[in-house]
PDB file of C-alpha atoms in Angstrom:
ATOM      1  CA  MET A   1      -6.164   6.807  23.909  1.00  0.00           C
ATOM      2  CA  GLY A   2      -6.733   6.669  20.171  1.00  0.00           C
ATOM      3  CA  VAL A   3      -9.028   4.667  17.976  1.00  0.00           C
ATOM      4  CA  LYS A   4      -8.570   0.909  18.346  1.00  0.00           C
ATOM      5  CA  ALA A   5      -8.185  -0.659  14.909  1.00  0.00           C
ATOM      6  CA  VAL A   6      -7.007  -3.881  13.354  1.00  0.00           C
ATOM      7  CA  LEU A   7      -5.243  -4.050  10.002  1.00  0.00           C
ATOM      8  CA  VAL A   8      -6.059  -7.072   7.847  1.00  0.00           C
ATOM      9  CA  SER A   9      -2.616  -7.628   6.349  1.00  0.00           C
ATOM     10  CA  GLY A  10       0.262 -10.010   6.647  1.00  0.00           C
ATOM     11  CA  ASN A  11       2.705  -7.318   5.520  1.00  0.00           C
ATOM     12  CA  PRO A  12       4.680  -5.912   8.484  1.00  0.00           C
ATOM     13  CA  GLY A  13       5.932  -2.978   6.394  1.00  0.00           C
ATOM     14  CA  LYS A  14       2.378  -1.767   5.796  1.00  0.00           C
ATOM     15  CA  LEU A  15       1.569  -2.095   9.493  1.00  0.00           C
ATOM     16  CA  ARG A  16       4.624  -0.015  10.452  1.00  0.00           C
ATOM     17  CA  GLU A  17       3.764   2.680   7.916  1.00  0.00           C
ATOM     18  CA  LEU A  18       0.093   2.949   8.870  1.00  0.00           C
ATOM     19  CA  ARG A  19       0.995   3.216  12.544  1.00  0.00           C
ATOM     20  CA  ARG A  20       3.158   6.226  11.671  1.00  0.00           C
ATOM     21  CA  LEU A  21       0.602   7.692   9.237  1.00  0.00           C
ATOM     22  CA  LEU A  22      -2.354   7.349  11.649  1.00  0.00           C
ATOM     23  CA  PRO A  23      -0.639   8.184  14.965  1.00  0.00           C
ATOM     24  CA  SER A  24      -3.870   8.644  16.896  1.00  0.00           C
ATOM     25  CA  TRP A  25      -5.010   5.149  15.912  1.00  0.00           C
ATOM     26  CA  GLU A  26      -3.894   2.157  17.955  1.00  0.00           C
ATOM     27  CA  ILE A  27      -3.436  -0.357  15.127  1.00  0.00           C
ATOM     28  CA  ALA A  28      -2.868  -4.060  15.675  1.00  0.00           C
ATOM     29  CA  ALA A  29      -2.342  -6.751  13.065  1.00  0.00           C
ATOM     30  CA  LEU A  30      -5.126  -9.266  12.495  1.00  0.00           C
ATOM     31  CA  ASP A  31      -4.081 -12.821  11.723  1.00  0.00           C
ATOM     32  CA  THR A  32      -4.942 -13.381   8.049  1.00  0.00           C
ATOM     33  CA  HIS A  33      -4.642 -17.169   8.102  1.00  0.00           C
ATOM     34  CA  GLY A  34      -7.401 -18.545   5.881  1.00  0.00           C
ATOM     35  CA  ILE A  35      -8.193 -15.287   4.115  1.00  0.00           C
ATOM     36  CA  GLY A  36      -7.621 -16.811   0.651  1.00  0.00           C
ATOM     37  CA  ASP A  37      -6.471 -15.179  -2.563  1.00  0.00           C
ATOM     38  CA  GLU A  38      -7.373 -11.632  -3.558  1.00  0.00           C
ATOM     39  CA  THR A  39     -10.112 -11.739  -6.192  1.00  0.00           C
ATOM     40  CA  GLY A  40     -11.046  -8.071  -6.650  1.00  0.00           C
ATOM     41  CA  ALA A  41     -10.571  -6.245  -9.931  1.00  0.00           C
ATOM     42  CA  THR A  42      -9.305  -3.059  -8.262  1.00  0.00           C
ATOM     43  CA  PHE A  43      -7.210  -2.048  -5.261  1.00  0.00           C
ATOM     44  CA  GLU A  44     -10.358  -0.715  -3.556  1.00  0.00           C
ATOM     45  CA  GLU A  45     -12.249  -3.972  -4.069  1.00  0.00           C
ATOM     46  CA  ASN A  46      -9.393  -5.952  -2.529  1.00  0.00           C
ATOM     47  CA  ALA A  47      -9.067  -3.523   0.389  1.00  0.00           C
ATOM     48  CA  ARG A  48     -12.815  -3.703   1.050  1.00  0.00           C
ATOM     49  CA  ALA A  49     -12.800  -7.510   0.889  1.00  0.00           C
ATOM     50  CA  LYS A  50     -10.023  -7.619   3.494  1.00  0.00           C
ATOM     51  CA  ALA A  51     -11.895  -5.252   5.811  1.00  0.00           C
ATOM     52  CA  LEU A  52     -15.140  -7.207   5.461  1.00  0.00           C
ATOM     53  CA  TRP A  53     -13.296 -10.475   6.079  1.00  0.00           C
ATOM     54  CA  GLY A  54     -11.813  -9.003   9.234  1.00  0.00           C
ATOM     55  CA  ARG A  55     -14.996  -7.576  10.730  1.00  0.00           C
ATOM     56  CA  PRO A  56     -16.380 -10.769  12.305  1.00  0.00           C
ATOM     57  CA  ARG A  57     -12.886 -11.654  13.518  1.00  0.00           C
ATOM     58  CA  ALA A  58     -12.191  -8.356  15.287  1.00  0.00           C
ATOM     59  CA  GLU A  59     -13.323  -7.082  18.667  1.00  0.00           C
ATOM     60  CA  THR A  60     -16.698  -5.349  18.451  1.00  0.00           C
ATOM     61  CA  SER A  61     -15.108  -2.084  19.612  1.00  0.00           C
ATOM     62  CA  ASP A  62     -12.473  -2.108  16.870  1.00  0.00           C
ATOM     63  CA  TRP A  63     -12.325  -0.358  13.547  1.00  0.00           C
ATOM     64  CA  VAL A  64     -11.220  -2.773  10.796  1.00  0.00           C
ATOM     65  CA  VAL A  65      -8.825  -1.581   8.115  1.00  0.00           C
ATOM     66  CA  GLY A  66      -8.173  -3.199   4.750  1.00  0.00           C
ATOM     67  CA  GLU A  67      -5.415  -1.882   2.496  1.00  0.00           C
ATOM     68  CA  ASP A  68      -4.345  -2.837  -0.995  1.00  0.00           C
ATOM     69  CA  SER A  69      -1.646  -1.215  -3.049  1.00  0.00           C
ATOM     70  CA  GLY A  70       0.657  -1.861  -5.934  1.00  0.00           C
ATOM     71  CA  LEU A  71       2.653  -0.603  -8.861  1.00  0.00           C
ATOM     72  CA  GLU A  72       1.379   0.202 -12.356  1.00  0.00           C
ATOM     73  CA  CYS A  73       3.869   0.384 -15.245  1.00  0.00           C
ATOM     74  CA  ASP A  74       2.696   2.132 -18.401  1.00  0.00           C
ATOM     75  CA  ALA A  75       4.975   0.098 -20.694  1.00  0.00           C
ATOM     76  CA  LEU A  76       3.384  -3.090 -19.329  1.00  0.00           C
ATOM     77  CA  GLY A  77      -0.201  -1.936 -19.750  1.00  0.00           C
ATOM     78  CA  GLY A  78      -0.605  -1.157 -16.032  1.00  0.00           C
ATOM     79  CA  SER A  79       0.979  -4.407 -14.842  1.00  0.00           C
ATOM     80  CA  PRO A  80       1.770  -5.684 -12.247  1.00  0.00           C
ATOM     81  CA  GLY A  81      -1.153  -3.704 -10.743  1.00  0.00           C
ATOM     82  CA  ILE A  82      -3.265  -5.658  -8.285  1.00  0.00           C
ATOM     83  CA  ARG A  83      -0.900  -8.613  -8.715  1.00  0.00           C
ATOM     84  CA  SER A  84       2.111  -6.618  -7.495  1.00  0.00           C
ATOM     85  CA  ALA A  85       2.728  -8.752  -4.408  1.00  0.00           C
ATOM     86  CA  ARG A  86       2.619 -11.989  -6.440  1.00  0.00           C
ATOM     87  CA  PHE A  87       4.002 -10.754  -9.748  1.00  0.00           C
ATOM     88  CA  ALA A  88       6.712 -13.419  -9.812  1.00  0.00           C
ATOM     89  CA  GLY A  89       4.339 -16.063  -8.434  1.00  0.00           C
ATOM     90  CA  LEU A  90       2.358 -16.820  -5.314  1.00  0.00           C
ATOM     91  CA  GLY A  91       4.553 -16.348  -2.262  1.00  0.00           C
ATOM     92  CA  ALA A  92       7.255 -14.533  -4.230  1.00  0.00           C
ATOM     93  CA  ALA A  93       9.706 -12.432  -2.215  1.00  0.00           C
ATOM     94  CA  ASP A  94      10.083  -8.693  -2.912  1.00  0.00           C
ATOM     95  CA  GLU A  95      13.421  -9.326  -4.599  1.00  0.00           C
ATOM     96  CA  GLU A  96      11.862 -11.862  -6.973  1.00  0.00           C
ATOM     97  CA  ASN A  97       9.089  -9.442  -7.955  1.00  0.00           C
ATOM     98  CA  VAL A  98      11.642  -6.687  -8.551  1.00  0.00           C
ATOM     99  CA  GLU A  99      13.808  -9.010 -10.644  1.00  0.00           C
ATOM    100  CA  LYS A 100      10.872 -10.041 -12.839  1.00  0.00           C
ATOM    101  CA  LEU A 101       9.751  -6.440 -13.343  1.00  0.00           C
ATOM    102  CA  LEU A 102      13.236  -5.301 -14.357  1.00  0.00           C
ATOM    103  CA  ALA A 103      13.477  -8.218 -16.788  1.00  0.00           C
ATOM    104  CA  ASP A 104      10.103  -7.326 -18.327  1.00  0.00           C
ATOM    105  CA  LEU A 105      11.215  -3.696 -18.737  1.00  0.00           C
ATOM    106  CA  ALA A 106      14.661  -4.519 -20.133  1.00  0.00           C
ATOM    107  CA  GLY A 107      15.333  -2.448 -23.236  1.00  0.00           C
ATOM    108  CA  PHE A 108      12.719   0.210 -22.520  1.00  0.00           C
ATOM    109  CA  PRO A 109      14.248   3.734 -22.491  1.00  0.00           C
ATOM    110  CA  PRO A 110      13.714   6.001 -19.451  1.00  0.00           C
ATOM    111  CA  ALA A 111      10.917   7.934 -21.174  1.00  0.00           C
ATOM    112  CA  GLU A 112       8.899   4.704 -21.417  1.00  0.00           C
ATOM    113  CA  ARG A 113       9.540   3.511 -17.864  1.00  0.00           C
ATOM    114  CA  THR A 114       6.853   5.734 -16.289  1.00  0.00           C
ATOM    115  CA  ALA A 115       4.902   4.161 -13.452  1.00  0.00           C
ATOM    116  CA  ARG A 116       2.857   4.916 -10.370  1.00  0.00           C
ATOM    117  CA  TYR A 117       2.174   3.489  -6.990  1.00  0.00           C
ATOM    118  CA  ARG A 118      -1.522   3.277  -6.066  1.00  0.00           C
ATOM    119  CA  CYS A 119      -3.115   2.598  -2.699  1.00  0.00           C
ATOM    120  CA  ALA A 120      -6.659   2.137  -1.425  1.00  0.00           C
ATOM    121  CA  ILE A 121      -7.567   2.005   2.259  1.00  0.00           C
ATOM    122  CA  VAL A 122     -11.012   0.940   3.443  1.00  0.00           C
ATOM    123  CA  ALA A 123     -11.883   1.394   7.114  1.00  0.00           C
ATOM    124  CA  ILE A 124     -15.104   0.106   8.695  1.00  0.00           C
ATOM    125  CA  ASP A 125     -16.133   1.463  12.094  1.00  0.00           C
ATOM    126  CA  PRO A 126     -17.919  -0.544  14.826  1.00  0.00           C
ATOM    127  CA  ASP A 127     -21.295   0.662  13.469  1.00  0.00           C
ATOM    128  CA  ALA A 128     -20.462  -0.712   9.987  1.00  0.00           C
ATOM    129  CA  ASN A 129     -19.913   2.730   8.428  1.00  0.00           C
ATOM    130  CA  GLU A 130     -17.326   2.580   5.644  1.00  0.00           C
ATOM    131  CA  TYR A 131     -14.633   5.155   4.857  1.00  0.00           C
ATOM    132  CA  VAL A 132     -12.331   5.022   1.814  1.00  0.00           C
ATOM    133  CA  GLY A 133      -9.092   6.790   0.960  1.00  0.00           C
ATOM    134  CA  HIS A 134      -7.109   6.621  -2.293  1.00  0.00           C
ATOM    135  CA  GLY A 135      -3.522   7.699  -2.902  1.00  0.00           C
ATOM    136  CA  CYS A 136      -1.118   7.817  -5.826  1.00  0.00           C
ATOM    137  CA  LEU A 137       2.574   8.508  -6.336  1.00  0.00           C
ATOM    138  CA  GLU A 138       3.886   9.087  -9.880  1.00  0.00           C
ATOM    139  CA  GLY A 139       7.383   8.174 -10.923  1.00  0.00           C
ATOM    140  CA  MET A 140       9.507   5.897 -13.072  1.00  0.00           C
ATOM    141  CA  ILE A 141      11.268   2.554 -12.801  1.00  0.00           C
ATOM    142  CA  ALA A 142      15.051   2.627 -12.396  1.00  0.00           C
ATOM    143  CA  GLU A 143      17.277   0.238 -14.345  1.00  0.00           C
ATOM    144  CA  TRP A 144      18.610  -1.444 -11.203  1.00  0.00           C
ATOM    145  CA  PRO A 145      17.780  -1.489  -7.469  1.00  0.00           C
ATOM    146  CA  SER A 146      19.264   1.123  -5.142  1.00  0.00           C
ATOM    147  CA  GLY A 147      18.746   1.580  -1.423  1.00  0.00           C
ATOM    148  CA  THR A 148      17.652  -0.647   1.405  1.00  0.00           C
ATOM    149  CA  GLY A 149      14.789   1.408   2.813  1.00  0.00           C
ATOM    150  CA  GLY A 150      11.108   0.612   2.441  1.00  0.00           C
ATOM    151  CA  PHE A 151       9.867  -2.625   0.935  1.00  0.00           C
ATOM    152  CA  GLY A 152       8.271  -4.006  -2.206  1.00  0.00           C
ATOM    153  CA  TYR A 153       9.344  -2.117  -5.315  1.00  0.00           C
ATOM    154  CA  ASP A 154      10.779   0.851  -3.391  1.00  0.00           C
ATOM    155  CA  PRO A 155      14.411   0.148  -4.449  1.00  0.00           C
ATOM    156  CA  ILE A 156      13.527   0.629  -8.142  1.00  0.00           C
ATOM    157  CA  PHE A 157      10.870   3.371  -7.959  1.00  0.00           C
ATOM    158  CA  ILE A 158      12.031   6.970  -8.495  1.00  0.00           C
ATOM    159  CA  PRO A 159       9.287   9.510  -7.666  1.00  0.00           C
ATOM    160  CA  VAL A 160       8.678  12.493  -9.921  1.00  0.00           C
ATOM    161  CA  GLY A 161      10.933  15.345  -8.818  1.00  0.00           C
ATOM    162  CA  GLU A 162      13.453  13.067  -7.111  1.00  0.00           C
ATOM    163  CA  ARG A 163      16.747  11.566  -8.276  1.00  0.00           C
ATOM    164  CA  GLU A 164      16.814   8.722  -5.773  1.00  0.00           C
ATOM    165  CA  THR A 165      14.630   5.660  -5.394  1.00  0.00           C
ATOM    166  CA  VAL A 166      12.144   5.418  -2.535  1.00  0.00           C
ATOM    167  CA  GLY A 167      14.531   2.826  -1.111  1.00  0.00           C
ATOM    168  CA  GLU A 168      17.189   5.547  -0.819  1.00  0.00           C
ATOM    169  CA  LEU A 169      14.954   8.374   0.402  1.00  0.00           C
ATOM    170  CA  PRO A 170      14.561   8.903   4.155  1.00  0.00           C
ATOM    171  CA  GLU A 171      11.609   7.383   6.006  1.00  0.00           C
ATOM    172  CA  GLY A 172      10.238  10.848   6.681  1.00  0.00           C
ATOM    173  CA  TRP A 173       9.933  11.537   2.942  1.00  0.00           C
ATOM    174  CA  LYS A 174       7.801   8.438   2.444  1.00  0.00           C
ATOM    175  CA  ASP A 175       5.575   9.355   5.393  1.00  0.00           C
ATOM    176  CA  ARG A 176       4.831  12.718   3.737  1.00  0.00           C
ATOM    177  CA  PHE A 177       4.556  11.898   0.052  1.00  0.00           C
ATOM    178  CA  SER A 178       3.975   8.183  -0.583  1.00  0.00           C
ATOM    179  CA  HIS A 179       0.842   6.695  -2.110  1.00  0.00           C
ATOM    180  CA  ARG A 180      -0.003   5.227   1.307  1.00  0.00           C
ATOM    181  CA  ALA A 181       0.495   8.596   3.028  1.00  0.00           C
ATOM    182  CA  ASN A 182      -1.825  10.233   0.483  1.00  0.00           C
ATOM    183  CA  ALA A 183      -4.412   7.477   0.980  1.00  0.00           C
ATOM    184  CA  ALA A 184      -4.228   7.819   4.765  1.00  0.00           C
ATOM    185  CA  ARG A 185      -4.843  11.582   4.519  1.00  0.00           C
ATOM    186  CA  ALA A 186      -7.743  10.999   2.148  1.00  0.00           C
ATOM    187  CA  LEU A 187      -9.178   8.418   4.531  1.00  0.00           C
ATOM    188  CA  LEU A 188      -9.083  10.841   7.449  1.00  0.00           C
ATOM    189  CA  ALA A 189     -10.747  13.474   5.252  1.00  0.00           C
ATOM    190  CA  THR A 190     -13.640  11.112   4.547  1.00  0.00           C
ATOM    191  CA  VAL A 191     -13.965  10.425   8.253  1.00  0.00           C
ATOM    192  CA  GLY A 192     -14.122  14.204   8.625  1.00  0.00           C
ATOM    193  CA  ARG A 193     -12.274  14.280  11.926  1.00  0.00           C
ATOM    194  CA  GLU A 194      -9.888  12.307  14.057  1.00  0.00           C
ATOM    195  CA  PRO A 195     -12.375   9.606  15.066  1.00  0.00           C
ATOM    196  CA  SER A 196     -13.081   9.144  18.756  1.00  0.00           C
ATOM    197  CA  PRO A 197     -12.473   5.792  20.462  1.00  0.00           C
TER     198      PRO A 197
END
């Protein structure tokens, strides 16, 4: 039996991905009702705040995982950044965020549509030790959405070296190369081993 962990997130896509990326971890979702707005200045600060919020609400034997991620567009000065999930407003759907981003980038040529996905994962073990992993995926923003895979901005994000959006690429590609996959590997490296239950 693997490590018992809870993920402080209301995003089912992130839960599915982290379960695949950390297969030896038994990850459950923690109800985030009452968590409030994200107030950190960085992805890591937001991920840490989620993990710390979840600690007193989790079983004492559980690891608690906070994750924050988003998209940075160079032409928009790094926006939407930490506001990626609410770029089009609080409670905005993925499609609304994508629509706003494409509108903001309208008229920019491909060379100026460079962007990157960033992810920070903070895990706190039952003894209150903290482990952090960061991941990044460079790419560019397409002119229109393509593909139905993934979530968030995946239908408009084309990774460096690829011709298709993440929404068109197979699930296995994302599990190997995504910002979240890179952050999960970095997290396990900071742990130094596959943690024991």
